[in-house]
Amino acid sequence: MFEKRNPYILKNIWDMHDGCSNCGQRYQLEPSFFYGAMYVNYGITIGIALTIAAIMMISGSWEKWHYLAAISAGIIGLAPITFRIGRMVWINMFVGYKPDESD
């Protein structure tokens, strides 16, 4: 789906193939199709933040700025991955995966 395998090459983060090499399904179904992926990405990011906060709460007593630093580092560090996951989840909500079919 993405042209580069490494999500941390930020120069090419927006580059995607036009369609599936196996079945020919176009990825850009309509102009601005992936704007909705921002909402999926937001949900994933909130999940990451809550997970980090829960782990920190269970592991001991921390200052507020420790929470802020850990959650910020986690979100920023995982941003390229959540960007890709958000787009993949969004397109899979509208396009079914049929591995045996080809055009």
CSV table of N, CA and C in Angstrom, one decimal:
chain,number,residue,atom,x,y,z
A,1,MET,N,0.8,-1.2,0.0
A,1,MET,CA,0.0,0.0,0.0
A,1,MET,C,0.9,1.3,0.0
A,2,PHE,N,1.9,1.3,0.8
A,2,PHE,CA,2.8,2.4,0.8
A,2,PHE,C,4.1,2.1,0.0
A,3,GLU,N,4.7,3.1,-0.6
A,3,GLU,CA,5.8,2.9,-1.5
A,3,GLU,C,7.1,2.5,-0.7
A,4,LYS,N,7.3,3.0,0.4
A,4,LYS,CA,8.5,2.7,1.2
A,4,LYS,C,8.0,1.8,2.4
A,5,ARG,N,8.8,0.8,2.7
A,5,ARG,CA,8.5,-0.1,3.8
A,5,ARG,C,8.8,0.6,5.2
A,6,ASN,N,9.8,1.4,5.3
A,6,ASN,CA,10.2,2.0,6.5
A,6,ASN,C,9.3,3.2,6.8
A,7,PRO,N,8.4,3.2,7.8
A,7,PRO,CA,7.6,4.4,8.1
A,7,PRO,C,8.3,5.6,8.6
A,8,TYR,N,9.6,5.4,9.1
A,8,TYR,CA,10.3,6.5,9.6
A,8,TYR,C,11.1,7.3,8.6
A,9,ILE,N,11.0,7.0,7.4
A,9,ILE,CA,11.5,7.8,6.3
A,9,ILE,C,10.5,8.9,6.1
A,10,LEU,N,10.6,10.0,6.8
A,10,LEU,CA,9.5,11.0,6.8
A,10,LEU,C,9.4,11.8,5.5
A,11,LYS,N,10.5,11.8,4.7
A,11,LYS,CA,10.5,12.5,3.5
A,11,LYS,C,9.4,11.9,2.5
A,12,ASN,N,9.1,10.6,2.6
A,12,ASN,CA,8.2,10.0,1.7
A,12,ASN,C,7.0,9.4,2.5
A,13,ILE,N,6.6,10.0,3.6
A,13,ILE,CA,5.5,9.5,4.4
A,13,ILE,C,4.2,9.5,3.7
A,14,TRP,N,3.9,10.5,2.8
A,14,TRP,CA,2.6,10.6,2.1
A,14,TRP,C,2.6,9.7,0.8
A,15,ASP,N,3.7,9.2,0.4
A,15,ASP,CA,3.7,8.4,-0.9
A,15,ASP,C,3.0,7.1,-0.8
A,16,MET,N,2.0,6.9,-1.6
A,16,MET,CA,1.3,5.6,-1.6
A,16,MET,C,1.2,5.1,-3.1
A,17,HIS,N,1.1,3.8,-3.3
A,17,HIS,CA,0.9,3.3,-4.6
A,17,HIS,C,-0.5,3.7,-5.0
A,18,ASP,N,-0.8,3.8,-6.3
A,18,ASP,CA,-2.1,4.2,-6.8
A,18,ASP,C,-3.1,3.1,-6.6
A,19,GLY,N,-2.7,1.9,-6.7
A,19,GLY,CA,-3.6,0.7,-6.5
A,19,GLY,C,-2.9,-0.5,-6.1
A,20,CYS,N,-3.6,-1.5,-5.8
A,20,CYS,CA,-3.1,-2.8,-5.4
A,20,CYS,C,-2.4,-3.5,-6.6
A,21,SER,N,-1.2,-4.0,-6.4
A,21,SER,CA,-0.5,-4.7,-7.5
A,21,SER,C,-1.1,-6.0,-7.8
A,22,ASN,N,-1.9,-6.6,-6.9
A,22,ASN,CA,-2.4,-7.9,-7.1
A,22,ASN,C,-3.8,-7.9,-7.8
A,23,CYS,N,-4.7,-7.0,-7.3
A,23,CYS,CA,-6.1,-7.0,-7.8
A,23,CYS,C,-6.4,-5.7,-8.6
A,24,GLY,N,-5.6,-4.7,-8.5
A,24,GLY,CA,-5.8,-3.5,-9.2
A,24,GLY,C,-6.8,-2.5,-8.5
A,25,GLN,N,-7.2,-2.8,-7.3
A,25,GLN,CA,-8.1,-1.9,-6.5
A,25,GLN,C,-7.4,-0.5,-6.3
A,26,ARG,N,-8.1,0.5,-6.7
A,26,ARG,CA,-7.5,1.9,-6.5
A,26,ARG,C,-7.6,2.2,-5.0
A,27,TYR,N,-6.6,2.9,-4.5
A,27,TYR,CA,-6.6,3.3,-3.1
A,27,TYR,C,-7.3,4.6,-2.9
A,28,GLN,N,-7.2,5.5,-3.8
A,28,GLN,CA,-7.8,6.8,-3.7
A,28,GLN,C,-9.2,6.7,-4.3
A,29,LEU,N,-10.2,6.4,-3.5
A,29,LEU,CA,-11.5,6.1,-4.0
A,29,LEU,C,-12.2,7.4,-4.5
A,30,GLU,N,-11.9,8.5,-3.8
A,30,GLU,CA,-12.5,9.8,-4.2
A,30,GLU,C,-11.5,10.8,-3.7
A,31,PRO,N,-11.6,12.1,-4.2
A,31,PRO,CA,-10.7,13.1,-3.7
A,31,PRO,C,-10.8,13.3,-2.1
A,32,SER,N,-9.7,13.4,-1.5
A,32,SER,CA,-9.6,13.6,0.0
A,32,SER,C,-10.2,12.4,0.7
A,33,PHE,N,-10.1,11.2,0.2
A,33,PHE,CA,-10.7,10.0,0.8
A,33,PHE,C,-10.1,9.8,2.2
A,34,PHE,N,-8.8,10.0,2.3
A,34,PHE,CA,-8.1,9.6,3.5
A,34,PHE,C,-8.2,10.6,4.6
A,35,TYR,N,-9.0,11.7,4.5
A,35,TYR,CA,-9.2,12.6,5.6
A,35,TYR,C,-9.9,11.9,6.7
A,36,GLY,N,-10.8,11.0,6.5
A,36,GLY,CA,-11.4,10.2,7.5
A,36,GLY,C,-10.4,9.4,8.4
A,37,ALA,N,-9.3,9.1,7.8
A,37,ALA,CA,-8.3,8.3,8.5
A,37,ALA,C,-7.7,9.1,9.7
A,38,MET,N,-7.9,10.4,9.7
A,38,MET,CA,-7.4,11.2,10.8
A,38,MET,C,-8.2,10.9,12.0
A,39,TYR,N,-9.5,10.6,11.9
A,39,TYR,CA,-10.3,10.2,13.1
A,39,TYR,C,-9.9,8.8,13.6
A,40,VAL,N,-9.6,7.9,12.7
A,40,VAL,CA,-9.1,6.6,13.2
A,40,VAL,C,-7.7,6.8,13.9
A,41,ASN,N,-6.9,7.6,13.3
A,41,ASN,CA,-5.6,7.8,13.9
A,41,ASN,C,-5.7,8.5,15.3
A,42,TYR,N,-6.7,9.4,15.4
A,42,TYR,CA,-6.9,10.0,16.7
A,42,TYR,C,-7.3,9.0,17.7
A,43,GLY,N,-8.2,8.0,17.4
A,43,GLY,CA,-8.6,7.0,18.3
A,43,GLY,C,-7.4,6.1,18.7
A,44,ILE,N,-6.6,5.8,17.8
A,44,ILE,CA,-5.4,4.9,18.0
A,44,ILE,C,-4.5,5.7,19.0
A,45,THR,N,-4.3,7.0,18.7
A,45,THR,CA,-3.4,7.8,19.6
A,45,THR,C,-3.9,7.9,21.0
A,46,ILE,N,-5.2,8.1,21.1
A,46,ILE,CA,-5.8,8.1,22.5
A,46,ILE,C,-5.6,6.8,23.2
A,47,GLY,N,-5.7,5.7,22.5
A,47,GLY,CA,-5.5,4.4,23.0
A,47,GLY,C,-4.0,4.2,23.5
A,48,ILE,N,-3.1,4.7,22.7
A,48,ILE,CA,-1.7,4.7,23.1
A,48,ILE,C,-1.5,5.5,24.4
A,49,ALA,N,-2.0,6.7,24.4
A,49,ALA,CA,-1.9,7.6,25.6
A,49,ALA,C,-2.4,7.0,26.8
A,50,LEU,N,-3.6,6.4,26.7
A,50,LEU,CA,-4.2,5.8,27.9
A,50,LEU,C,-3.4,4.5,28.4
A,51,THR,N,-2.9,3.8,27.4
A,51,THR,CA,-2.1,2.6,27.8
A,51,THR,C,-0.8,3.0,28.5
A,52,ILE,N,-0.1,4.1,28.0
A,52,ILE,CA,1.1,4.6,28.7
A,52,ILE,C,0.7,5.1,30.1
A,53,ALA,N,-0.4,5.9,30.2
A,53,ALA,CA,-0.8,6.4,31.5
A,53,ALA,C,-1.1,5.3,32.5
A,54,ALA,N,-1.8,4.2,32.0
A,54,ALA,CA,-2.2,3.1,32.9
A,54,ALA,C,-1.0,2.4,33.4
A,55,ILE,N,0.0,2.1,32.5
A,55,ILE,CA,1.2,1.5,32.9
A,55,ILE,C,2.0,2.3,33.9
A,56,MET,N,2.0,3.6,33.7
A,56,MET,CA,2.7,4.4,34.7
A,56,MET,C,2.0,4.5,36.0
A,57,MET,N,0.7,4.5,36.0
A,57,MET,CA,-0.1,4.5,37.2
A,57,MET,C,0.1,3.2,38.0
A,58,ILE,N,0.2,2.1,37.3
A,58,ILE,CA,0.3,0.8,38.0
A,58,ILE,C,1.8,0.6,38.5
A,59,SER,N,2.7,1.2,37.8
A,59,SER,CA,4.1,1.0,38.1
A,59,SER,C,4.6,1.8,39.3
A,60,GLY,N,3.9,2.8,39.7
A,60,GLY,CA,4.3,3.6,40.8
A,60,GLY,C,3.8,5.1,40.8
A,61,SER,N,4.3,5.8,41.7
A,61,SER,CA,3.9,7.2,41.8
A,61,SER,C,4.9,8.1,40.9
A,62,TRP,N,4.3,8.9,40.1
A,62,TRP,CA,5.0,9.7,39.1
A,62,TRP,C,4.5,11.2,39.2
A,63,GLU,N,5.4,12.1,38.9
A,63,GLU,CA,5.0,13.5,38.8
A,63,GLU,C,4.2,13.7,37.5
A,64,LYS,N,3.4,14.8,37.5
A,64,LYS,CA,2.6,15.1,36.3
A,64,LYS,C,3.4,15.3,35.1
A,65,TRP,N,4.6,15.9,35.2
A,65,TRP,CA,5.4,16.1,34.0
A,65,TRP,C,6.0,14.8,33.4
A,66,HIS,N,6.2,13.8,34.3
A,66,HIS,CA,6.6,12.5,33.8
A,66,HIS,C,5.6,11.9,32.9
A,67,TYR,N,4.3,12.0,33.3
A,67,TYR,CA,3.2,11.5,32.4
A,67,TYR,C,3.2,12.3,31.1
A,68,LEU,N,3.3,13.6,31.2
A,68,LEU,CA,3.3,14.4,29.9
A,68,LEU,C,4.5,14.0,29.0
A,69,ALA,N,5.7,13.8,29.6
A,69,ALA,CA,6.8,13.5,28.8
A,69,ALA,C,6.7,12.1,28.2
A,70,ALA,N,6.3,11.1,29.0
A,70,ALA,CA,6.2,9.7,28.5
A,70,ALA,C,5.1,9.6,27.4
A,71,ILE,N,4.0,10.2,27.6
A,71,ILE,CA,2.9,10.2,26.6
A,71,ILE,C,3.3,10.9,25.4
A,72,SER,N,3.9,12.1,25.5
A,72,SER,CA,4.3,12.8,24.3
A,72,SER,C,5.4,12.0,23.5
A,73,ALA,N,6.3,11.5,24.2
A,73,ALA,CA,7.4,10.7,23.5
A,73,ALA,C,6.7,9.5,22.8
A,74,GLY,N,5.8,8.8,23.5
A,74,GLY,CA,5.2,7.6,22.9
A,74,GLY,C,4.4,8.0,21.6
A,75,ILE,N,3.6,9.1,21.7
A,75,ILE,CA,2.8,9.5,20.6
A,75,ILE,C,3.6,10.0,19.4
A,76,ILE,N,4.7,10.8,19.7
A,76,ILE,CA,5.5,11.3,18.6
A,76,ILE,C,6.3,10.2,18.0
A,77,GLY,N,6.8,9.3,18.9
A,77,GLY,CA,7.6,8.1,18.4
A,77,GLY,C,6.9,7.2,17.5
A,78,LEU,N,5.6,7.0,17.8
A,78,LEU,CA,4.7,6.1,17.1
A,78,LEU,C,3.9,6.7,16.0
A,79,ALA,N,4.0,8.0,15.8
A,79,ALA,CA,3.2,8.8,14.8
A,79,ALA,C,3.3,8.2,13.4
A,80,PRO,N,4.5,7.9,12.9
A,80,PRO,CA,4.5,7.3,11.5
A,80,PRO,C,3.8,6.0,11.4
A,81,ILE,N,3.9,5.2,12.4
A,81,ILE,CA,3.2,3.9,12.4
A,81,ILE,C,1.7,4.1,12.5
A,82,THR,N,1.2,4.9,13.4
A,82,THR,CA,-0.2,5.2,13.6
A,82,THR,C,-0.8,5.8,12.4
A,83,PHE,N,0.0,6.6,11.7
A,83,PHE,CA,-0.5,7.2,10.4
A,83,PHE,C,-0.8,6.1,9.4
A,84,ARG,N,0.1,5.2,9.3
A,84,ARG,CA,-0.2,4.1,8.3
A,84,ARG,C,-1.3,3.2,8.8
A,85,ILE,N,-1.3,2.9,10.0
A,85,ILE,CA,-2.4,2.0,10.5
A,85,ILE,C,-3.8,2.7,10.3
A,86,GLY,N,-3.8,4.0,10.6
A,86,GLY,CA,-5.1,4.7,10.4
A,86,GLY,C,-5.6,4.7,9.0
A,87,ARG,N,-4.7,4.8,8.0
A,87,ARG,CA,-5.0,4.7,6.6
A,87,ARG,C,-5.5,3.3,6.2
A,88,MET,N,-4.8,2.3,6.7
A,88,MET,CA,-5.2,1.0,6.4
A,88,MET,C,-6.5,0.6,7.0
A,89,VAL,N,-6.8,1.0,8.2
A,89,VAL,CA,-8.1,0.7,8.8
A,89,VAL,C,-9.2,1.4,8.1
A,90,TRP,N,-8.9,2.7,7.7
A,90,TRP,CA,-9.9,3.5,7.0
A,90,TRP,C,-10.3,2.9,5.7
A,91,ILE,N,-9.4,2.5,4.9
A,91,ILE,CA,-9.7,1.9,3.6
A,91,ILE,C,-10.3,0.5,3.7
A,92,ASN,N,-10.0,-0.2,4.8
A,92,ASN,CA,-10.6,-1.5,5.0
A,92,ASN,C,-12.0,-1.4,5.5
A,93,MET,N,-12.4,-0.3,6.0
A,93,MET,CA,-13.8,-0.1,6.3
A,93,MET,C,-14.7,0.1,5.1
A,94,PHE,N,-14.1,0.4,4.0
A,94,PHE,CA,-14.9,0.7,2.7
A,94,PHE,C,-14.6,-0.3,1.6
A,95,VAL,N,-13.5,-1.0,1.7
A,95,VAL,CA,-13.1,-1.9,0.6
A,95,VAL,C,-12.8,-3.3,1.3
A,96,GLY,N,-13.6,-4.3,0.9
A,96,GLY,CA,-13.4,-5.6,1.5
A,96,GLY,C,-12.1,-6.3,0.9
A,97,TYR,N,-11.5,-7.1,1.7
A,97,TYR,CA,-10.3,-7.8,1.3
A,97,TYR,C,-10.7,-9.2,0.8
A,98,LYS,N,-10.4,-9.4,-0.5
A,98,LYS,CA,-10.7,-10.7,-1.1
A,98,LYS,C,-9.5,-11.2,-1.8
A,99,PRO,N,-8.7,-12.0,-1.1
A,99,PRO,CA,-7.3,-12.4,-1.6
A,99,PRO,C,-7.4,-13.3,-2.8
A,100,ASP,N,-8.5,-14.0,-3.0
A,100,ASP,CA,-8.5,-14.9,-4.1
A,100,ASP,C,-9.0,-14.3,-5.4
A,101,GLU,N,-9.6,-13.1,-5.4
A,101,GLU,CA,-10.1,-12.5,-6.6
A,101,GLU,C,-9.1,-11.6,-7.2
A,102,SER,N,-9.1,-11.6,-8.5
A,102,SER,CA,-8.2,-10.7,-9.3
A,102,SER,C,-9.0,-10.3,-10.6
A,103,ASP,N,-8.7,-9.1,-11.1
A,103,ASP,CA,-9.4,-8.6,-12.3
A,103,ASP,C,-8.8,-9.1,-13.5
